[in-house]
Short mmCIF file of C-alpha atoms in Angstrom, two decimals:
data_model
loop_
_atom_site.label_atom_id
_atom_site.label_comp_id
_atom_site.label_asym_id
_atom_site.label_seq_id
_atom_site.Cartn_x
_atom_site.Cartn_y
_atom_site.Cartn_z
CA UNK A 20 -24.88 1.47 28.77
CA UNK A 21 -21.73 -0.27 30.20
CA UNK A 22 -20.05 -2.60 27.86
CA UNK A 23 -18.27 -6.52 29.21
CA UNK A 24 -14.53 -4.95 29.06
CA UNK A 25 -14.04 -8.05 26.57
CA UNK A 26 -16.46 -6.42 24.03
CA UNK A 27 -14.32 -3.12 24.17
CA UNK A 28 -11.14 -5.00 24.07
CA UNK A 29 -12.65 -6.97 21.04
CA UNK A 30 -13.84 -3.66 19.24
CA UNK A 31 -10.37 -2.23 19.98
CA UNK A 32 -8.27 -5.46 18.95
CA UNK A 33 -10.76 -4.99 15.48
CA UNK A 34 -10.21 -1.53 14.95
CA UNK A 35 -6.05 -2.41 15.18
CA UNK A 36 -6.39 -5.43 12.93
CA UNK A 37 -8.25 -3.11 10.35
CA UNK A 38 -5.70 -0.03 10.42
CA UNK A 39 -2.78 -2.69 9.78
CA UNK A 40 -4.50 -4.42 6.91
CA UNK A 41 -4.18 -1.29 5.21
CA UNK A 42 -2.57 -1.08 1.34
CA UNK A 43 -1.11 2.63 0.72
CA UNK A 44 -1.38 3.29 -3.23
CA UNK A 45 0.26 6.08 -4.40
CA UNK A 46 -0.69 7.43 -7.85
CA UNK A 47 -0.18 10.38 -9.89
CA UNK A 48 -2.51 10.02 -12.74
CA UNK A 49 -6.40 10.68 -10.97
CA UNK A 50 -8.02 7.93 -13.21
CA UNK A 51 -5.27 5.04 -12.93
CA UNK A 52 -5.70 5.65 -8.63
CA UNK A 53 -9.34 6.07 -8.96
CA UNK A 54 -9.32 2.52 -11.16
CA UNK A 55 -6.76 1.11 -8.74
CA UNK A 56 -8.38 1.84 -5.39
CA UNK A 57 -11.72 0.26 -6.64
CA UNK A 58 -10.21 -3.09 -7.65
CA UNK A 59 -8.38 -3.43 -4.34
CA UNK A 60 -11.77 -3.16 -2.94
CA UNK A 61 -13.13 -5.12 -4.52
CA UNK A 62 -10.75 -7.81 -3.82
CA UNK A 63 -11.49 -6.92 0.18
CA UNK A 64 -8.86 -4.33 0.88
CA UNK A 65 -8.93 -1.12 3.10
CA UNK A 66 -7.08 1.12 0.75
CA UNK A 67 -5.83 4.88 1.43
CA UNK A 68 -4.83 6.61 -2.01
CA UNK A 69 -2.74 9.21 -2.24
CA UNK A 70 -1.55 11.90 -5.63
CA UNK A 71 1.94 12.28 -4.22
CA UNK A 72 4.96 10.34 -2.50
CA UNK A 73 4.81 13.47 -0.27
CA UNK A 74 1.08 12.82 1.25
CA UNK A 75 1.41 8.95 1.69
CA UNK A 76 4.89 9.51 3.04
CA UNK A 77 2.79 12.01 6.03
CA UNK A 78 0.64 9.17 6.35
CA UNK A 79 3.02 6.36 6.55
CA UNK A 80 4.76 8.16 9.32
CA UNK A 81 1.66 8.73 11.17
CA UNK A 82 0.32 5.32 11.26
CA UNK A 83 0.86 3.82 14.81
CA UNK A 84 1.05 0.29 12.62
CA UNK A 85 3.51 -0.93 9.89
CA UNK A 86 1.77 -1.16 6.33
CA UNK A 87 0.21 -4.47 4.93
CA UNK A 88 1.58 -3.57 1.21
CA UNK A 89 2.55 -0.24 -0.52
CA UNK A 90 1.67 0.25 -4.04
CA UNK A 91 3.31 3.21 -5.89
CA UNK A 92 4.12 4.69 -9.33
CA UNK A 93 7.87 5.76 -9.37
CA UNK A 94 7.86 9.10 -11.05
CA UNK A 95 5.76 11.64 -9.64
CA UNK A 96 5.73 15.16 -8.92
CA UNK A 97 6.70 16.63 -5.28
CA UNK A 98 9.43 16.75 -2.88
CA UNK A 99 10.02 13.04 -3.21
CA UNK A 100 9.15 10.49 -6.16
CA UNK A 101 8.46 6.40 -5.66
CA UNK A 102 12.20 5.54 -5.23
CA UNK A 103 12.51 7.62 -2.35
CA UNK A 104 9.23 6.44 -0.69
CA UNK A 105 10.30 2.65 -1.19
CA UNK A 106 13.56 3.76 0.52
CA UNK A 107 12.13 5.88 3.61
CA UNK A 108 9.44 2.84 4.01
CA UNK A 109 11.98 0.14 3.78
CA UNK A 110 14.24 2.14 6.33
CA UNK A 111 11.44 1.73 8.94
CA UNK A 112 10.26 -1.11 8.11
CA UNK A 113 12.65 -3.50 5.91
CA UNK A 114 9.47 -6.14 5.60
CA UNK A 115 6.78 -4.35 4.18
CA UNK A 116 6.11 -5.43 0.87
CA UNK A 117 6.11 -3.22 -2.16
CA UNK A 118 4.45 -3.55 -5.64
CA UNK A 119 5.95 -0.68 -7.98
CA UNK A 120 3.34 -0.44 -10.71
CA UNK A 121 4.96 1.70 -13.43
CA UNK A 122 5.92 1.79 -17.14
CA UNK A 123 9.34 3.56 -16.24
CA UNK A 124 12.10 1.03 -15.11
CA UNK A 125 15.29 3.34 -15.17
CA UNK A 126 15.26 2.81 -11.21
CA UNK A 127 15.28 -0.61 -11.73
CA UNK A 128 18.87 -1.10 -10.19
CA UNK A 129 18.54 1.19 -6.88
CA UNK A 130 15.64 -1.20 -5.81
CA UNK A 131 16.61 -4.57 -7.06
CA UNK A 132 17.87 -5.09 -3.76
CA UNK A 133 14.80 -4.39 -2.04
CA UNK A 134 11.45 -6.17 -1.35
CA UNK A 135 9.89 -5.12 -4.37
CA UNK A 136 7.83 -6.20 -7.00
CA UNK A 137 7.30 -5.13 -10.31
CA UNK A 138 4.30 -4.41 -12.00
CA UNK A 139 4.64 -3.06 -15.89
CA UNK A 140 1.96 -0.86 -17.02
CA UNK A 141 -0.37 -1.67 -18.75
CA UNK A 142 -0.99 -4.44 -16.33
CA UNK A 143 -4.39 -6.72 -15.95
CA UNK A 144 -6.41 -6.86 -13.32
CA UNK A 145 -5.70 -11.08 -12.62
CA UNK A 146 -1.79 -10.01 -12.45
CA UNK A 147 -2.71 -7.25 -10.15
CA UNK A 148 -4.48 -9.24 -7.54
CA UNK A 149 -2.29 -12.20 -8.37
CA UNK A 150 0.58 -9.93 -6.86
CA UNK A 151 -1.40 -8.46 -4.12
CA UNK A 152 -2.98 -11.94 -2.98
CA UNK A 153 1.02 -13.61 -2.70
CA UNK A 154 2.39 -10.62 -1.06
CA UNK A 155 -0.56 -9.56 0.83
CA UNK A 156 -3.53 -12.05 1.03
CA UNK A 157 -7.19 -9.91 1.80
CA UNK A 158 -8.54 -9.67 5.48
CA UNK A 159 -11.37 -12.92 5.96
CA UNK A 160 -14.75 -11.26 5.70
CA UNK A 161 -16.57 -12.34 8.73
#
């Protein structure tokens, strides 16, 4: 079966779109990422979760396309914690927006200066997608 070039093109310029509307959250505790990754989609996001800095970092630096919003804790266990992931993402990409969801706020100062946004926990889920929806608005469903 041979496919109009346009239809590949389309399925291709799809598949793109979808990879970039990705939100990275990365999440220590398994329940708060489980809880997390549902509500984002549920709003209508592609989400990739990740237990460590270390394993979204990997798959940050993979990704052929820039983030559409990273959402991380700031302490964590591994080579790197949230601080330095908002730094090494901001490096390569100054733009992407970030959403630091944690009840620890001693790092307050290195990122003030940054494109982040703070998110105390416990948050609710309105001020959650309030965030997400101003920083990040959800892919149209067709």
């Amino acid at each position: 079966m041979n496919l109009p070039v346009s239809a590949v093109s389309d399925s291709l310029t799809n598949q793109m779109i979808a990879a970039m509307e990705t939100i990275v959250v990365v999440e220590d505790e398994t329940l708060v990422l489980e809880l997390l990754v549902e509500i984002l989609e549920d709003f209508g996001y592609r989400v990739r979760a990740f237990a460590t800095a270390d394993e979204a970092w990997q798959h940050i630096v993979n990704r052929p396309f820039p983030l559409k919003l990273l959402i991380t804790d700031l302490q964590m266990p591994g080579e790197i914690d949230g601080v330095e992931l908002v730094n090494r993402v901001h490096t390569r990409n100054p733009e992407t927006p970030v959403i630091v969801a944690s009840g620890f706020h001693g790092a307050a100062n290195s990122l003030c200066d940054k494109k982040v946004h703070w998110l105390g926990k416990p948050f609710s889920m309105d001020k959650l997608k309030g965030i997400c929806e101003k920083l990040a608005p959800p892919p149209t469903q067709s």
